[in-house]
XYZ file of N, CA and C in Angstrom:
543
model
N 0.793 -1.221 0.000
C 0.000 0.000 0.000
C 0.837 1.288 0.000
N 2.052 1.241 0.529
C 2.874 2.437 0.592
C 3.915 2.511 -0.523
N 3.928 1.532 -1.411
C 4.892 1.511 -2.516
C 4.363 2.390 -3.653
N 5.009 3.517 -3.871
C 4.535 4.473 -4.874
C 4.528 3.872 -6.279
N 5.589 3.201 -6.725
C 5.524 2.609 -8.071
C 4.434 1.533 -8.179
N 4.264 0.761 -7.118
C 3.218 -0.263 -7.126
C 1.823 0.351 -7.204
N 1.606 1.413 -6.425
C 0.299 2.095 -6.433
C 0.053 2.737 -7.798
N 1.091 3.353 -8.373
C 0.957 3.973 -9.693
C 0.609 2.923 -10.744
N 1.234 1.765 -10.676
C 0.937 0.679 -11.613
C -0.498 0.185 -11.430
N -0.928 0.035 -10.182
C -2.290 -0.416 -9.911
C -3.321 0.566 -10.489
N -3.105 1.851 -10.244
C -4.043 2.861 -10.752
C -4.008 2.897 -12.273
N -2.823 2.737 -12.858
C -2.708 2.711 -14.314
C -3.482 1.529 -14.892
N -3.359 0.368 -14.280
C -4.062 -0.817 -14.772
C -5.576 -0.699 -14.596
N -5.998 -0.104 -13.480
C -7.426 0.034 -13.223
C -8.042 1.220 -13.958
N -7.215 2.148 -14.375
C -7.695 3.368 -15.011
C -8.228 3.189 -16.413
N -8.166 1.994 -16.968
C -8.645 1.772 -18.333
C -10.163 1.692 -18.417
N -10.845 1.759 -17.276
C -12.297 1.776 -17.277
C -12.962 0.427 -17.247
N -12.194 -0.638 -17.178
C -12.783 -1.969 -17.182
C -13.418 -2.344 -15.847
N -12.894 -1.776 -14.740
C -13.406 -2.109 -13.412
C -13.454 -0.850 -12.534
N -14.408 0.050 -12.812
C -14.477 1.294 -12.036
C -14.617 1.104 -10.527
N -15.408 0.133 -10.039
C -15.473 -0.039 -8.587
C -14.105 -0.377 -7.966
N -13.306 -1.160 -8.672
C -11.976 -1.488 -8.160
C -11.088 -0.243 -8.150
N -11.206 0.610 -9.162
C -10.438 1.854 -9.192
C -10.837 2.756 -8.029
N -12.127 2.905 -7.802
C -12.594 3.742 -6.690
C -12.115 3.183 -5.352
N -12.198 1.877 -5.184
C -11.733 1.254 -3.938
C -10.231 1.446 -3.768
N -9.490 1.384 -4.855
C -8.045 1.599 -4.790
C -7.726 3.029 -4.381
N -8.480 3.980 -4.909
C -8.276 5.385 -4.540
C -8.592 5.620 -3.064
N -9.641 4.960 -2.572
C -9.963 5.071 -1.148
C -8.873 4.452 -0.290
N -8.354 3.327 -0.726
C -7.260 2.679 -0.004
C -6.016 3.559 0.000
N -5.763 4.190 -1.143
C -4.631 5.090 -1.239
C -4.800 6.265 -0.278
N -6.014 6.765 -0.157
C -6.280 7.900 0.738
C -5.875 7.565 2.165
N -6.158 6.362 2.579
C -5.831 5.962 3.958
C -4.330 5.860 4.199
N -3.550 5.749 3.140
C -2.101 5.643 3.316
C -1.432 7.006 3.494
N -2.172 8.097 3.251
C -1.604 9.438 3.391
C -1.629 9.885 4.844
N -0.593 10.568 5.254
C -0.547 11.126 6.607
C -1.176 12.516 6.633
N -1.147 13.213 5.522
C -1.659 14.568 5.405
C -3.174 14.535 5.178
N -3.932 15.255 6.007
C -5.391 15.257 5.898
C -5.877 15.845 4.577
N -5.214 16.890 4.088
C -5.640 17.494 2.825
C -5.474 16.513 1.672
N -4.387 15.760 1.673
C -4.157 14.759 0.624
C -5.202 13.648 0.713
N -5.526 13.236 1.937
C -6.581 12.229 2.120
C -7.895 12.740 1.533
N -8.227 13.987 1.863
C -9.475 14.563 1.377
C -9.548 14.594 -0.138
N -8.456 15.005 -0.771
C -8.434 15.052 -2.248
C -8.586 13.657 -2.841
N -7.952 12.659 -2.240
C -8.065 11.290 -2.755
C -9.498 10.777 -2.598
N -10.130 11.103 -1.477
C -11.521 10.693 -1.294
C -12.451 11.408 -2.280
N -12.170 12.668 -2.588
C -12.979 13.368 -3.594
C -12.834 12.711 -4.958
N -11.624 12.304 -5.289
C -11.404 11.608 -6.558
C -12.133 10.267 -6.573
N -12.086 9.555 -5.457
C -12.807 8.284 -5.362
C -14.309 8.522 -5.507
N -14.822 9.588 -4.888
C -16.246 9.901 -4.997
C -16.623 10.155 -6.456
N -15.746 10.853 -7.177
C -16.008 11.091 -8.598
C -16.110 9.771 -9.370
N -15.201 8.872 -9.107
C -15.228 7.587 -9.811
C -16.487 6.808 -9.440
N -16.846 6.815 -8.151
C -18.065 6.113 -7.735
C -19.288 6.686 -8.436
N -19.385 8.009 -8.504
C -20.572 8.639 -9.086
C -20.597 8.564 -10.603
N -19.469 8.843 -11.222
C -19.444 8.977 -12.667
C -19.164 7.723 -13.448
N -18.475 6.793 -12.837
C -18.047 5.612 -13.598
C -18.592 4.308 -13.046
N -18.802 4.241 -11.716
C -19.118 2.954 -11.091
C -20.577 2.825 -10.670
N -21.403 3.834 -10.930
C -22.812 3.792 -10.536
C -22.993 3.452 -9.059
N -22.149 3.988 -8.234
C -22.206 3.713 -6.805
C -22.559 4.954 -6.008
N -23.827 5.331 -5.999
C -24.248 6.552 -5.314
C -23.970 6.460 -3.815
N -24.327 5.346 -3.197
C -24.099 5.197 -1.753
C -22.606 5.250 -1.440
N -21.795 4.600 -2.264
C -20.345 4.617 -2.060
C -19.791 6.017 -2.300
N -20.351 6.738 -3.257
C -19.936 8.115 -3.522
C -20.206 8.983 -2.304
N -21.406 8.864 -1.745
C -21.750 9.643 -0.557
C -20.847 9.280 0.620
N -20.507 8.009 0.740
C -19.599 7.587 1.810
C -18.212 8.183 1.607
N -17.747 8.226 0.368
C -16.435 8.815 0.078
C -16.453 10.319 0.358
N -17.558 10.979 0.051
C -17.678 12.400 0.377
C -17.644 12.616 1.889
N -18.308 11.731 2.629
C -18.274 11.826 4.094
C -16.853 11.628 4.616
N -16.131 10.708 4.017
C -14.733 10.482 4.409
C -13.887 11.712 4.093
N -14.159 12.349 2.965
C -13.438 13.577 2.609
C -13.728 14.665 3.643
N -14.976 14.721 4.092
C -15.333 15.677 5.134
C -14.618 15.382 6.435
N -14.482 14.109 6.769
C -13.749 13.724 7.974
C -12.266 14.062 7.841
N -11.792 14.166 6.603
C -10.387 14.512 6.352
C -10.221 16.020 6.167
N -11.156 16.777 6.696
C -11.100 18.239 6.772
C -11.365 18.977 5.459
N -12.051 18.362 4.510
C -12.493 19.100 3.329
C -13.653 19.980 3.774
N -13.649 21.220 3.363
C -14.649 22.199 3.792
C -16.059 21.786 3.371
N -17.053 22.044 4.229
C -18.436 21.678 3.900
C -18.931 22.287 2.587
N -18.538 23.509 2.279
C -18.976 24.118 1.016
C -18.396 23.362 -0.179
N -17.163 22.921 -0.066
C -16.543 22.142 -1.154
C -17.276 20.811 -1.314
N -17.569 20.156 -0.203
C -18.301 18.888 -0.261
C -19.673 19.078 -0.897
N -20.349 20.164 -0.534
C -21.669 20.428 -1.111
C -21.573 20.677 -2.612
N -20.552 21.399 -3.042
C -20.389 21.658 -4.478
C -20.105 20.359 -5.244
N -19.239 19.531 -4.677
C -18.986 18.235 -5.316
C -20.262 17.388 -5.323
N -20.999 17.394 -4.215
C -22.249 16.638 -4.149
C -23.241 17.100 -5.203
N -23.359 18.427 -5.390
C -24.251 18.953 -6.424
C -23.815 18.482 -7.805
N -22.519 18.506 -8.044
C -22.002 18.074 -9.337
C -22.308 16.600 -9.578
N -22.035 15.776 -8.576
C -22.269 14.339 -8.737
C -23.758 14.019 -8.855
N -24.595 14.723 -8.093
C -26.039 14.507 -8.183
C -26.550 14.904 -9.565
N -26.032 16.008 -10.089
C -26.408 16.421 -11.440
C -25.959 15.400 -12.476
N -24.777 14.872 -12.285
C -24.244 13.847 -13.177
C -25.128 12.597 -13.179
N -25.644 12.254 -12.008
C -26.477 11.061 -11.867
C -27.949 11.340 -12.185
N -28.328 12.625 -12.248
C -29.727 12.955 -12.479
C -30.593 12.712 -11.252
N -29.995 12.776 -10.078
C -30.691 12.514 -8.815
C -31.168 13.843 -8.227
N -32.438 14.193 -8.457
C -32.945 15.498 -8.040
C -33.007 15.652 -6.528
N -33.344 14.603 -5.811
C -33.412 14.694 -4.341
C -32.024 14.962 -3.762
N -31.027 14.257 -4.249
C -29.652 14.460 -3.783
C -29.173 15.861 -4.166
N -29.526 16.305 -5.374
C -29.122 17.629 -5.836
C -29.690 18.712 -4.917
N -30.974 18.585 -4.576
C -31.578 19.578 -3.690
C -30.938 19.522 -2.303
N -30.679 18.331 -1.805
C -30.033 18.202 -0.497
C -28.652 18.856 -0.515
N -27.891 18.610 -1.560
C -26.559 19.210 -1.668
C -26.649 20.726 -1.814
N -27.673 21.212 -2.506
C -27.874 22.656 -2.641
C -28.186 23.269 -1.285
N -29.017 22.612 -0.509
C -29.332 23.100 0.840
C -28.086 23.080 1.729
N -27.269 22.066 1.563
C -26.024 22.008 2.341
C -25.090 23.163 1.961
N -25.057 23.487 0.681
C -24.238 24.615 0.239
C -24.778 25.920 0.821
N -26.085 26.063 0.833
C -26.677 27.259 1.435
C -26.336 27.347 2.918
N -26.358 26.225 3.612
C -26.025 26.203 5.041
C -24.543 26.482 5.279
N -23.702 26.056 4.337
C -22.251 26.246 4.486
C -21.819 27.666 4.147
N -22.694 28.411 3.508
C -22.354 29.784 3.142
C -21.854 29.876 1.720
N -22.768 30.134 0.790
C -22.361 30.243 -0.614
C -21.571 31.525 -0.857
N -21.012 31.632 -2.047
C -20.302 32.842 -2.446
C -21.283 34.014 -2.477
N -20.776 35.226 -2.273
C -21.658 36.398 -2.335
C -22.374 36.464 -3.691
N -23.647 36.736 -3.644
C -24.431 36.837 -4.870
C -24.935 35.509 -5.402
N -24.552 34.416 -4.774
C -24.943 33.092 -5.256
C -26.215 32.574 -4.576
N -26.539 33.122 -3.427
C -27.653 32.605 -2.631
C -28.969 32.616 -3.407
N -29.264 33.707 -4.087
C -30.537 33.810 -4.820
C -30.644 32.721 -5.892
N -29.570 32.470 -6.620
C -29.643 31.462 -7.682
C -29.817 30.054 -7.115
N -29.246 29.809 -5.949
C -29.422 28.495 -5.317
C -30.867 28.295 -4.879
N -31.461 29.331 -4.265
C -32.868 29.228 -3.882
C -33.758 29.152 -5.123
N -33.360 29.800 -6.196
C -34.115 29.724 -7.441
C -34.144 28.279 -7.961
N -33.012 27.598 -7.889
C -32.963 26.194 -8.307
C -33.890 25.334 -7.466
N -33.881 25.561 -6.156
C -34.760 24.785 -5.280
C -36.221 25.088 -5.600
N -36.544 26.357 -5.799
C -37.911 26.729 -6.134
C -38.373 26.113 -7.436
N -37.511 26.140 -8.437
C -37.837 25.530 -9.723
C -38.093 24.039 -9.576
N -37.235 23.374 -8.816
C -37.398 21.940 -8.576
C -38.724 21.650 -7.887
N -39.067 22.490 -6.929
C -40.339 22.319 -6.218
C -41.527 22.553 -7.145
N -41.427 23.546 -8.023
C -42.511 23.790 -8.982
C -42.698 22.597 -9.910
N -41.600 22.085 -10.427
C -41.673 20.930 -11.335
C -42.288 19.730 -10.624
N -41.989 19.596 -9.339
C -42.552 18.498 -8.555
C -43.965 18.749 -8.068
N -44.508 19.944 -8.336
C -45.869 20.236 -7.927
C -46.016 20.665 -6.477
N -44.916 20.981 -5.807
C -44.934 21.386 -4.403
C -45.034 22.907 -4.316
N -46.265 23.417 -4.322
C -46.484 24.855 -4.322
C -45.964 25.501 -3.042
N -46.175 24.886 -1.901
C -45.731 25.472 -0.633
C -44.204 25.539 -0.570
N -43.540 24.483 -0.997
C -42.072 24.479 -1.018
C -41.517 25.499 -1.989
N -42.176 25.650 -3.134
C -41.743 26.644 -4.123
C -41.947 28.046 -3.578
N -43.080 28.294 -2.925
C -43.348 29.616 -2.356
C -42.296 29.985 -1.322
N -41.925 29.024 -0.478
C -40.891 29.267 0.531
C -39.554 29.596 -0.130
N -39.181 28.827 -1.149
C -37.911 29.060 -1.840
C -37.906 30.418 -2.543
N -39.003 30.779 -3.195
C -39.050 32.059 -3.897
C -39.062 33.238 -2.928
N -39.626 33.044 -1.743
C -39.550 34.090 -0.716
C -38.093 34.308 -0.304
N -37.316 33.232 -0.273
C -35.900 33.354 0.068
C -35.112 33.968 -1.085
N -35.557 33.730 -2.322
C -34.944 34.417 -3.465
C -35.148 35.919 -3.305
N -36.376 36.304 -2.957
C -36.697 37.728 -2.801
C -35.888 38.370 -1.674
N -35.605 37.612 -0.621
C -34.890 38.161 0.533
C -33.373 38.108 0.384
N -32.876 37.371 -0.577
C -31.426 37.189 -0.732
C -30.737 38.519 -1.030
N -29.723 38.815 -0.269
C -28.926 40.011 -0.492
C -29.638 41.307 -0.159
N -30.685 41.220 0.649
C -31.471 42.421 0.958
C -30.679 43.396 1.821
N -30.934 44.683 1.598
C -30.305 45.724 2.405
C -31.173 46.001 3.641
N -30.857 47.067 4.358
C -31.602 47.393 5.572
C -33.082 47.638 5.290
N -33.387 48.104 4.111
C -34.773 48.368 3.728
C -35.526 47.123 3.289
N -34.845 45.984 3.260
C -35.475 44.731 2.866
C -35.537 44.507 1.374
N -34.794 45.303 0.611
C -34.820 45.172 -0.846
C -33.445 44.712 -1.325
N -33.451 43.659 -2.106
C -32.207 43.139 -2.658
C -32.283 43.055 -4.166
N -31.201 42.656 -4.790
C -31.172 42.603 -6.258
C -32.131 41.573 -6.862
N -32.544 40.597 -6.079
C -33.426 39.564 -6.613
C -34.845 39.662 -6.040
N -35.154 40.763 -5.372
C -36.459 40.912 -4.729
C -37.602 40.805 -5.739
N -37.488 41.529 -6.844
C -38.548 41.513 -7.842
C -38.769 40.105 -8.393
N -37.680 39.455 -8.768
C -37.784 38.112 -9.344
C -38.440 37.145 -8.364
N -37.996 37.155 -7.116
C -38.567 36.254 -6.118
C -40.048 36.493 -5.905
N -40.438 37.758 -5.870
C -41.860 38.081 -5.669
C -42.710 37.664 -6.864
N -42.219 37.907 -8.066
C -42.974 37.533 -9.261
C -43.111 36.020 -9.355
N -42.035 35.308 -9.139
C -42.113 33.847 -9.197
C -43.006 33.300 -8.095
N -42.914 33.903 -6.916
C -43.768 33.468 -5.821
C -45.239 33.708 -6.102
N -45.542 34.808 -6.753
C -46.942 35.126 -7.040
C -47.453 34.388 -8.271
N -46.702 34.433 -9.352
C -47.190 33.873 -10.607
C -46.920 32.370 -10.734
N -45.664 31.990 -10.538
C -45.293 30.581 -10.723
C -46.002 29.648 -9.762
N -46.040 30.040 -8.514
C -46.678 29.195 -7.507
C -48.180 29.112 -7.750
N -48.787 30.220 -8.110
C -50.231 30.204 -8.379
C -50.556 29.358 -9.600
N -49.637 29.300 -10.551
C -49.830 28.439 -11.705
C -49.935 26.981 -11.269
N -49.039 26.573 -10.361
C -49.052 25.197 -9.862
C -50.317 24.948 -9.052
N -50.675 25.891 -8.206
C -51.896 25.727 -7.408
C -53.123 25.640 -8.313
N -53.153 26.424 -9.371
C -54.266 26.380 -10.312
C -54.378 25.043 -11.013
N -53.253 24.453 -11.337
C -53.271 23.135 -11.978
C -53.742 22.075 -11.010
N -53.401 22.214 -9.740
C -53.859 21.258 -8.730
C -55.378 21.311 -8.606
N -55.929 22.518 -8.674
C -57.373 22.673 -8.582
C -58.054 21.992 -9.774
N -57.409 22.107 -10.954
C -57.964 21.487 -12.152
C -57.734 19.986 -12.185
N -56.930 19.451 -11.250
C -56.752 18.014 -11.159
C -55.481 17.472 -11.776
N -54.608 18.302 -12.296
C -53.356 17.816 -12.867
C -52.435 17.342 -11.756
N -51.674 16.305 -12.022
C -50.753 15.761 -11.025
C -49.457 16.551 -10.945
N -49.051 17.182 -12.019
C -47.788 17.905 -12.018
C -47.934 19.151 -12.890
N -47.122 20.162 -12.624
C -47.223 21.384 -13.424
C -46.749 21.171 -14.856
N -47.310 21.954 -15.743
C -46.892 21.885 -17.140
C -45.555 22.598 -17.294
N -44.739 22.105 -18.179
C -43.453 22.740 -18.469
C -43.608 23.610 -19.699
N -42.945 24.729 -19.686
C -43.010 25.599 -20.863
C -41.675 25.663 -21.527
């Protein structure tokens, strides 16, 4: 496990794509051989990528992300990687969870409104009018000044009033999900 040429040969042999789970497991094993926490974290992030993108191992990917977090990778970085992997897998529930984690970890300035917009859109598509209304209210409040007005106030209010009412109107008419335009 600590032989650098041996590890390089193993990764080279596994890197041809024939056995992605073995490559991911090898990367995780390699991570444990590092004494430096940052190096461990990076190796676990790489393993998570292989699990999500190549090995169809969502549970293993999430476990590798948790290991990266235990190796001192910042929560915002983990959330961004989680969003990327969830998007890659097309897993909307995981994507929303990772987006919420990013919001909790503190997104970059000016990014909060777009993250809440994504959650609101997801809720609208799923027919969850109450969840969409809550998300759009947070879009409206994002970046607000002392007067309660921010750069996304208008957008959040319009989406909360029009978009959410569209979904509620479809529910009244009996549709199971909102129409896409």
